[in-house]
């Protein structure tokens, strides 16, 4: 074999080494690429769906006309980026009857790896409820279900809806009936007279009322004889009647003809107006009270020239 036919071992070896070096660089690049993709995949896997829960329900306003309800919703975002809360749909129903519904758009952003309490304000107008559903009676307690749909936009997952529900009870309040059963004049003189109003309060609600305070003003005819406040708190049981005695001190000589009509036995009209502050299982209420169109007549007793013990009592109609 001629020397020219011998294989070029060294030259081929050098080419082989060059190829290996080239392949090595390519493999390293592939490894780096795979590593980068792996990190991105790990980032992607790190995204998760947010969670939410109804953390509380408050009734900041509660009266005869409406109940304002605030629903606290706690939302947790496990993701490394903020997520927008696009819409909030809410519905309050009672035994399948819709009481109120609404939509709150563009409700803010939940911070990355954070949590937010979203407050959803809802108002229940009692006249609307009673006019829509005649079977719902004033004074009753009805069950309710609050349904909330949170619509959020999450990377990787896209737009998702988180449904929530919460149940409870809400009253349809009834104003307590008030009546003046009689008026006793504890002390009577032209300079100072003390009248005791005997009140009957009827609670027609299916829940107790804790009577904390009562302020009132009394009129004889067109003349105000003043008023006072309840000295101590009391409880009015559900569907029950309570009796109160309220004193009023006034100066008869300032009343004019109304007083003289009483003394002469002709009688005079009376009325009273005021407010009561009560506690209920659903919150505090300030309620108006009124009584108009009553009649009272003072019969003079013996020392005033009257006929006897029977004349000590005052008539109230």
mmCIF file of C-alpha atoms in Angstrom:
data_model
loop_
_atom_site.group_PDB
_atom_site.id
_atom_site.type_symbol
_atom_site.label_atom_id
_atom_site.label_comp_id
_atom_site.label_asym_id
_atom_site.label_seq_id
_atom_site.Cartn_x
_atom_site.Cartn_y
_atom_site.Cartn_z
ATOM 1 C CA UNK A 1 0.000 0.000 0.000
ATOM 2 C CA UNK A 2 1.360 3.409 -0.926
ATOM 3 C CA UNK A 3 1.936 5.957 1.695
ATOM 4 C CA UNK A 4 -0.633 8.172 0.062
ATOM 5 C CA UNK A 5 -3.305 5.513 0.699
ATOM 6 C CA UNK A 6 -2.808 5.511 4.471
ATOM 7 C CA UNK A 7 -5.726 6.964 6.478
ATOM 8 C CA UNK A 8 -5.272 10.446 7.859
ATOM 9 C CA UNK A 9 -5.842 9.514 11.434
ATOM 10 C CA UNK A 10 -4.633 12.697 12.977
ATOM 11 C CA UNK A 11 -6.593 14.939 10.635
ATOM 12 C CA UNK A 12 -9.789 12.983 11.125
ATOM 13 C CA UNK A 13 -9.228 12.963 14.829
ATOM 14 C CA UNK A 14 -8.959 16.687 14.811
ATOM 15 C CA UNK A 15 -12.228 16.967 12.860
ATOM 16 C CA UNK A 16 -13.885 14.581 15.289
ATOM 17 C CA UNK A 17 -12.796 16.708 18.216
ATOM 18 C CA UNK A 18 -14.167 19.799 16.503
ATOM 19 C CA UNK A 19 -17.489 18.048 15.937
ATOM 20 C CA UNK A 20 -17.662 16.916 19.514
ATOM 21 C CA UNK A 21 -16.976 20.427 20.665
ATOM 22 C CA UNK A 22 -19.741 21.680 18.409
ATOM 23 C CA UNK A 23 -22.148 19.032 19.618
ATOM 24 C CA UNK A 24 -21.207 19.830 23.181
ATOM 25 C CA UNK A 25 -22.075 23.487 22.706
ATOM 26 C CA UNK A 26 -25.403 22.591 21.152
ATOM 27 C CA UNK A 27 -26.244 20.202 23.968
ATOM 28 C CA UNK A 28 -25.402 22.848 26.524
ATOM 29 C CA UNK A 29 -27.685 25.255 24.767
ATOM 30 C CA UNK A 30 -30.444 22.665 24.715
ATOM 31 C CA UNK A 31 -29.890 22.049 28.423
ATOM 32 C CA UNK A 32 -30.068 25.761 29.134
ATOM 33 C CA UNK A 33 -33.222 26.027 27.047
ATOM 34 C CA UNK A 34 -34.807 23.108 28.862
ATOM 35 C CA UNK A 35 -33.783 24.654 32.178
ATOM 36 C CA UNK A 36 -35.387 27.943 31.202
ATOM 37 C CA UNK A 37 -38.526 26.144 30.065
ATOM 38 C CA UNK A 38 -38.524 24.212 33.325
ATOM 39 C CA UNK A 39 -38.428 27.427 35.327
ATOM 40 C CA UNK A 40 -41.293 28.806 33.289
ATOM 41 C CA UNK A 41 -43.231 25.589 33.791
ATOM 42 C CA UNK A 42 -42.570 25.837 37.538
ATOM 43 C CA UNK A 43 -43.815 29.416 37.420
ATOM 44 C CA UNK A 44 -46.898 28.281 35.547
ATOM 45 C CA UNK A 45 -47.506 25.488 37.996
ATOM 46 C CA UNK A 46 -47.207 28.111 40.760
ATOM 47 C CA UNK A 47 -50.451 29.760 39.617
ATOM 48 C CA UNK A 48 -53.568 28.651 41.417
ATOM 49 C CA UNK A 49 -57.212 29.500 41.649
ATOM 50 C CA UNK A 50 -58.115 32.107 44.281
ATOM 51 C CA UNK A 51 -60.396 31.120 47.135
ATOM 52 C CA UNK A 52 -63.154 33.092 48.851
ATOM 53 C CA UNK A 53 -65.462 32.821 51.837
ATOM 54 C CA UNK A 54 -68.220 34.901 53.432
ATOM 55 C CA UNK A 55 -66.431 36.038 56.581
ATOM 56 C CA UNK A 56 -69.251 38.077 58.106
ATOM 57 C CA UNK A 57 -72.664 39.707 57.674
ATOM 58 C CA UNK A 58 -73.488 43.014 59.370
ATOM 59 C CA UNK A 59 -76.679 45.083 59.633
ATOM 60 C CA UNK A 60 -75.500 48.674 60.226
ATOM 61 C CA UNK A 61 -78.972 50.152 59.654
ATOM 62 C CA UNK A 62 -82.251 48.569 60.706
ATOM 63 C CA UNK A 63 -85.588 50.344 61.002
ATOM 64 C CA UNK A 64 -89.217 50.015 59.954
ATOM 65 C CA UNK A 65 -88.453 50.971 56.357
ATOM 66 C CA UNK A 66 -85.371 48.981 55.467
ATOM 67 C CA UNK A 67 -82.424 46.870 56.539
ATOM 68 C CA UNK A 68 -78.978 47.706 55.196
ATOM 69 C CA UNK A 69 -76.847 44.575 55.023
ATOM 70 C CA UNK A 70 -73.097 44.438 54.440
ATOM 71 C CA UNK A 71 -71.639 41.107 53.328
ATOM 72 C CA UNK A 72 -67.906 40.665 54.019
ATOM 73 C CA UNK A 73 -66.186 38.388 51.490
ATOM 74 C CA UNK A 74 -62.574 37.358 52.162
ATOM 75 C CA UNK A 75 -60.665 36.605 48.932
ATOM 76 C CA UNK A 76 -57.206 34.982 48.928
ATOM 77 C CA UNK A 77 -54.893 35.203 45.916
ATOM 78 C CA UNK A 78 -52.108 32.541 45.908
ATOM 79 C CA UNK A 79 -50.556 33.823 42.675
ATOM 80 C CA UNK A 80 -47.334 35.840 42.242
ATOM 81 C CA UNK A 81 -49.202 38.560 40.349
ATOM 82 C CA UNK A 82 -52.261 40.669 41.205
ATOM 83 C CA UNK A 83 -55.578 39.517 39.792
ATOM 84 C CA UNK A 84 -58.486 41.790 38.854
ATOM 85 C CA UNK A 85 -61.909 41.274 40.381
ATOM 86 C CA UNK A 86 -64.050 41.922 37.322
ATOM 87 C CA UNK A 87 -67.655 41.631 38.547
ATOM 88 C CA UNK A 88 -69.644 40.720 41.636
ATOM 89 C CA UNK A 89 -73.144 39.330 41.133
ATOM 90 C CA UNK A 90 -75.318 38.997 44.230
ATOM 91 C CA UNK A 91 -78.793 37.686 44.997
ATOM 92 C CA UNK A 92 -80.786 37.494 48.227
ATOM 93 C CA UNK A 93 -83.741 35.140 48.209
ATOM 94 C CA UNK A 94 -86.165 33.666 50.729
ATOM 95 C CA UNK A 95 -87.671 30.245 50.075
ATOM 96 C CA UNK A 96 -87.005 30.718 46.372
ATOM 97 C CA UNK A 97 -88.453 34.250 46.278
ATOM 98 C CA UNK A 98 -86.050 36.910 45.039
ATOM 99 C CA UNK A 99 -85.795 39.780 47.510
ATOM 100 C CA UNK A 100 -83.031 41.793 45.838
ATOM 101 C CA UNK A 101 -80.247 41.296 43.295
ATOM 102 C CA UNK A 102 -77.549 43.382 41.681
ATOM 103 C CA UNK A 103 -74.188 43.686 39.960
ATOM 104 C CA UNK A 104 -71.056 45.480 41.199
ATOM 105 C CA UNK A 105 -68.606 45.967 38.275
ATOM 106 C CA UNK A 106 -64.853 46.640 38.417
ATOM 107 C CA UNK A 107 -64.501 45.791 42.080
ATOM 108 C CA UNK A 108 -60.731 46.271 42.367
ATOM 109 C CA UNK A 109 -57.617 44.108 42.410
ATOM 110 C CA UNK A 110 -56.465 41.374 44.767
ATOM 111 C CA UNK A 111 -52.779 41.813 45.636
ATOM 112 C CA UNK A 112 -50.202 39.172 44.703
ATOM 113 C CA UNK A 113 -50.022 36.431 47.324
ATOM 114 C CA UNK A 114 -52.390 38.475 49.445
ATOM 115 C CA UNK A 115 -55.947 38.645 50.653
ATOM 116 C CA UNK A 116 -58.659 41.283 50.589
ATOM 117 C CA UNK A 117 -62.000 41.691 52.329
ATOM 118 C CA UNK A 118 -64.577 42.922 49.845
ATOM 119 C CA UNK A 119 -67.675 44.575 51.313
ATOM 120 C CA UNK A 120 -70.925 44.090 49.414
ATOM 121 C CA UNK A 121 -73.662 46.540 50.523
ATOM 122 C CA UNK A 122 -77.274 45.453 50.023
ATOM 123 C CA UNK A 123 -80.520 47.171 51.063
ATOM 124 C CA UNK A 124 -83.788 45.355 51.727
ATOM 125 C CA UNK A 125 -86.791 47.685 51.390
ATOM 126 C CA UNK A 126 -89.584 46.177 53.480
ATOM 127 C CA UNK A 127 -92.466 47.860 51.620
ATOM 128 C CA UNK A 128 -91.203 46.380 48.349
ATOM 129 C CA UNK A 129 -91.000 42.929 49.900
ATOM 130 C CA UNK A 130 -94.484 43.130 51.450
ATOM 131 C CA UNK A 131 -96.066 44.486 48.267
ATOM 132 C CA UNK A 132 -94.419 41.797 46.126
ATOM 133 C CA UNK A 133 -95.089 38.868 48.457
ATOM 134 C CA UNK A 134 -98.353 39.348 50.335
ATOM 135 C CA UNK A 135 -97.797 36.133 52.292
ATOM 136 C CA UNK A 136 -94.842 37.742 54.107
ATOM 137 C CA UNK A 137 -96.452 39.312 57.162
ATOM 138 C CA UNK A 138 -95.130 42.303 59.139
ATOM 139 C CA UNK A 139 -93.541 41.176 62.375
ATOM 140 C CA UNK A 140 -92.421 37.843 60.967
ATOM 141 C CA UNK A 141 -88.930 36.393 60.665
ATOM 142 C CA UNK A 142 -88.069 34.955 57.278
ATOM 143 C CA UNK A 143 -85.114 32.794 56.177
ATOM 144 C CA UNK A 144 -82.758 34.168 53.573
ATOM 145 C CA UNK A 145 -79.982 32.888 51.343
ATOM 146 C CA UNK A 146 -77.279 35.174 49.993
ATOM 147 C CA UNK A 147 -75.685 34.027 46.742
ATOM 148 C CA UNK A 148 -72.528 35.760 45.514
ATOM 149 C CA UNK A 149 -70.615 35.105 42.291
ATOM 150 C CA UNK A 150 -67.098 36.559 42.151
ATOM 151 C CA UNK A 151 -65.717 36.797 38.601
ATOM 152 C CA UNK A 152 -61.895 37.072 38.484
ATOM 153 C CA UNK A 153 -59.295 36.955 35.713
ATOM 154 C CA UNK A 154 -56.392 34.626 36.576
ATOM 155 C CA UNK A 155 -53.301 34.093 34.387
ATOM 156 C CA UNK A 156 -53.154 30.598 32.844
ATOM 157 C CA UNK A 157 -56.718 29.789 34.012
ATOM 158 C CA UNK A 158 -58.425 32.797 32.443
ATOM 159 C CA UNK A 159 -61.743 34.163 33.653
ATOM 160 C CA UNK A 160 -63.298 32.053 36.407
ATOM 161 C CA UNK A 161 -66.341 32.364 38.677
ATOM 162 C CA UNK A 162 -66.215 31.688 42.415
ATOM 163 C CA UNK A 163 -69.716 30.952 43.789
ATOM 164 C CA UNK A 164 -70.534 31.587 47.466
ATOM 165 C CA UNK A 165 -73.640 31.071 49.611
ATOM 166 C CA UNK A 166 -74.673 32.066 53.118
ATOM 167 C CA UNK A 167 -77.958 31.536 54.938
ATOM 168 C CA UNK A 168 -79.577 33.284 57.876
ATOM 169 C CA UNK A 169 -82.742 35.000 59.101
ATOM 170 C CA UNK A 170 -84.037 38.540 58.710
ATOM 171 C CA UNK A 171 -87.141 40.142 60.300
ATOM 172 C CA UNK A 172 -89.872 42.199 58.674
ATOM 173 C CA UNK A 173 -90.380 44.531 61.662
ATOM 174 C CA UNK A 174 -93.721 45.778 62.936
ATOM 175 C CA UNK A 175 -94.057 49.032 64.880
ATOM 176 C CA UNK A 176 -95.225 48.385 68.452
ATOM 177 C CA UNK A 177 -98.748 49.612 69.197
ATOM 178 C CA UNK A 178 -99.001 52.125 72.016
ATOM 179 C CA UNK A 179 -102.085 53.128 73.964
ATOM 180 C CA UNK A 180 -102.708 55.366 76.972
ATOM 181 C CA UNK A 181 -104.987 53.375 79.240
ATOM 182 C CA UNK A 182 -105.443 56.136 81.780
ATOM 183 C CA UNK A 183 -103.891 59.257 83.248
ATOM 184 C CA UNK A 184 -103.645 59.623 87.013
ATOM 185 C CA UNK A 185 -102.874 62.991 88.527
ATOM 186 C CA UNK A 186 -100.577 62.105 91.375
ATOM 187 C CA UNK A 187 -100.296 65.647 92.676
ATOM 188 C CA UNK A 188 -102.534 68.478 91.597
ATOM 189 C CA UNK A 189 -102.021 72.190 92.191
ATOM 190 C CA UNK A 190 -101.908 75.313 90.080
ATOM 191 C CA UNK A 191 -98.181 75.616 90.658
ATOM 192 C CA UNK A 192 -97.184 72.010 89.929
ATOM 193 C CA UNK A 193 -99.068 68.911 88.894
ATOM 194 C CA UNK A 194 -97.681 65.420 88.366
ATOM 195 C CA UNK A 195 -99.566 63.261 85.873
ATOM 196 C CA UNK A 196 -98.863 59.546 85.562
ATOM 197 C CA UNK A 197 -99.440 58.091 82.089
ATOM 198 C CA UNK A 198 -100.316 54.394 82.117
ATOM 199 C CA UNK A 199 -99.102 53.063 78.780
ATOM 200 C CA UNK A 200 -99.779 49.755 77.113
ATOM 201 C CA UNK A 201 -97.123 48.642 74.616
ATOM 202 C CA UNK A 202 -97.963 45.690 72.371
ATOM 203 C CA UNK A 203 -95.114 43.960 70.564
ATOM 204 C CA UNK A 204 -96.522 42.235 67.477
ATOM 205 C CA UNK A 205 -93.139 40.968 66.319
ATOM 206 C CA UNK A 206 -91.931 37.392 66.494
ATOM 207 C CA UNK A 207 -88.864 38.556 68.395
ATOM 208 C CA UNK A 208 -88.260 40.245 71.755
ATOM 209 C CA UNK A 209 -87.684 43.973 72.063
ATOM 210 C CA UNK A 210 -85.265 45.270 74.664
ATOM 211 C CA UNK A 211 -86.606 48.726 75.504
ATOM 212 C CA UNK A 212 -83.563 50.852 76.334
ATOM 213 C CA UNK A 213 -84.988 54.357 76.274
ATOM 214 C CA UNK A 214 -88.214 56.194 75.618
ATOM 215 C CA UNK A 215 -88.637 59.937 75.142
ATOM 216 C CA UNK A 216 -92.073 61.490 74.820
ATOM 217 C CA UNK A 217 -94.049 64.698 74.871
ATOM 218 C CA UNK A 218 -97.704 65.056 75.918
ATOM 219 C CA UNK A 219 -100.304 67.559 74.752
ATOM 220 C CA UNK A 220 -103.578 68.505 76.449
ATOM 221 C CA UNK A 221 -105.614 70.097 73.734
ATOM 222 C CA UNK A 222 -103.149 72.224 71.792
ATOM 223 C CA UNK A 223 -100.941 72.833 74.812
ATOM 224 C CA UNK A 224 -97.791 70.841 75.455
ATOM 225 C CA UNK A 225 -97.440 69.906 79.109
ATOM 226 C CA UNK A 226 -93.890 68.625 78.582
ATOM 227 C CA UNK A 227 -92.443 65.155 78.627
ATOM 228 C CA UNK A 228 -89.714 63.016 80.084
ATOM 229 C CA UNK A 229 -87.626 59.930 79.483
ATOM 230 C CA UNK A 230 -87.939 56.343 80.621
ATOM 231 C CA UNK A 231 -86.054 55.870 83.873
ATOM 232 C CA UNK A 232 -85.047 52.238 83.390
ATOM 233 C CA UNK A 233 -84.845 49.687 80.626
ATOM 234 C CA UNK A 234 -87.322 46.862 80.270
ATOM 235 C CA UNK A 235 -88.074 43.903 78.035
ATOM 236 C CA UNK A 236 -91.102 43.508 75.808
ATOM 237 C CA UNK A 237 -91.575 39.838 74.968
ATOM 238 C CA UNK A 238 -92.456 38.768 71.454
ATOM 239 C CA UNK A 239 -96.189 38.800 70.701
ATOM 240 C CA UNK A 240 -96.827 40.173 74.179
ATOM 241 C CA UNK A 241 -98.001 43.299 75.998
ATOM 242 C CA UNK A 242 -96.060 45.356 78.527
ATOM 243 C CA UNK A 243 -97.263 48.148 80.761
ATOM 244 C CA UNK A 244 -95.320 51.292 81.655
ATOM 245 C CA UNK A 245 -95.941 54.207 83.972
ATOM 246 C CA UNK A 246 -94.529 57.514 82.777
ATOM 247 C CA UNK A 247 -94.603 60.694 84.857
ATOM 248 C CA UNK A 248 -95.152 64.184 83.456
ATOM 249 C CA UNK A 249 -94.720 67.282 85.621
ATOM 250 C CA UNK A 250 -96.276 70.581 84.481
ATOM 251 C CA UNK A 251 -97.651 73.931 85.708
ATOM 252 C CA UNK A 252 -101.452 74.005 85.285
ATOM 253 C CA UNK A 253 -101.638 77.789 85.467
ATOM 254 C CA UNK A 254 -99.733 77.932 82.190
ATOM 255 C CA UNK A 255 -102.239 75.761 80.328
ATOM 256 C CA UNK A 256 -105.207 78.111 80.102
ATOM 257 C CA UNK A 257 -108.568 76.814 78.907
ATOM 258 C CA UNK A 258 -107.507 73.170 78.605
ATOM 259 C CA UNK A 259 -106.923 73.005 82.350
ATOM 260 C CA UNK A 260 -110.224 74.696 83.170
ATOM 261 C CA UNK A 261 -112.099 72.293 80.933
ATOM 262 C CA UNK A 262 -110.554 69.416 82.872
ATOM 263 C CA UNK A 263 -111.500 70.929 86.220
ATOM 264 C CA UNK A 264 -115.063 71.627 85.084
ATOM 265 C CA UNK A 265 -115.439 68.015 84.030
ATOM 266 C CA UNK A 266 -115.812 68.782 80.332
ATOM 267 C CA UNK A 267 -112.691 66.850 79.425
ATOM 268 C CA UNK A 268 -110.013 67.658 76.919
ATOM 269 C CA UNK A 269 -108.266 65.884 74.143
ATOM 270 C CA UNK A 270 -104.764 64.615 74.622
ATOM 271 C CA UNK A 271 -102.022 63.201 72.455
ATOM 272 C CA UNK A 272 -98.493 61.991 72.905
ATOM 273 C CA UNK A 273 -95.555 61.493 70.568
ATOM 274 C CA UNK A 274 -92.044 60.228 71.018
ATOM 275 C CA UNK A 275 -89.507 57.560 70.174
ATOM 276 C CA UNK A 276 -88.337 54.319 71.656
ATOM 277 C CA UNK A 277 -84.887 52.800 71.297
ATOM 278 C CA UNK A 278 -84.990 49.026 71.266
ATOM 279 C CA UNK A 279 -82.516 46.190 70.871
ATOM 280 C CA UNK A 280 -83.451 43.221 68.720
ATOM 281 C CA UNK A 281 -81.579 40.029 67.798
ATOM 282 C CA UNK A 282 -80.903 41.728 64.448
ATOM 283 C CA UNK A 283 -79.691 45.120 65.622
ATOM 284 C CA UNK A 284 -80.870 48.288 67.334
ATOM 285 C CA UNK A 285 -83.892 50.254 66.149
ATOM 286 C CA UNK A 286 -85.263 53.716 66.875
ATOM 287 C CA UNK A 287 -89.037 53.603 66.460
ATOM 288 C CA UNK A 288 -91.642 56.373 66.526
ATOM 289 C CA UNK A 289 -94.587 56.123 68.906
ATOM 290 C CA UNK A 290 -97.746 58.198 68.872
ATOM 291 C CA UNK A 291 -101.222 58.338 70.336
ATOM 292 C CA UNK A 292 -103.805 60.868 69.180
ATOM 293 C CA UNK A 293 -107.477 61.445 69.692
ATOM 294 C CA UNK A 294 -107.682 60.456 73.372
ATOM 295 C CA UNK A 295 -109.933 62.224 75.884
ATOM 296 C CA UNK A 296 -109.354 62.749 79.599
ATOM 297 C CA UNK A 297 -111.356 64.389 82.371
ATOM 298 C CA UNK A 298 -110.284 65.216 85.909
ATOM 299 C CA UNK A 299 -112.878 64.735 88.644
ATOM 300 C CA UNK A 300 -112.126 66.763 91.743
ATOM 301 C CA UNK A 301 -111.587 64.842 94.973
ATOM 302 C CA UNK A 302 -112.996 65.653 98.428
ATOM 303 C CA UNK A 303 -110.450 68.228 99.428
ATOM 304 C CA UNK A 304 -111.040 70.002 96.157
ATOM 305 C CA UNK A 305 -114.806 69.962 96.636
ATOM 306 C CA UNK A 306 -115.590 66.698 94.876
ATOM 307 C CA UNK A 307 -117.988 63.932 95.780
ATOM 308 C CA UNK A 308 -115.796 61.179 97.220
ATOM 309 C CA UNK A 309 -113.344 58.388 96.596
ATOM 310 C CA UNK A 310 -114.832 57.432 93.247
ATOM 311 C CA UNK A 311 -114.051 60.918 92.022
ATOM 312 C CA UNK A 312 -110.339 60.365 92.515
ATOM 313 C CA UNK A 313 -110.029 58.489 89.255
ATOM 314 C CA UNK A 314 -109.531 60.170 85.921
ATOM 315 C CA UNK A 315 -111.362 58.993 82.847
ATOM 316 C CA UNK A 316 -109.431 58.332 79.676
ATOM 317 C CA UNK A 317 -110.985 57.362 76.350
#
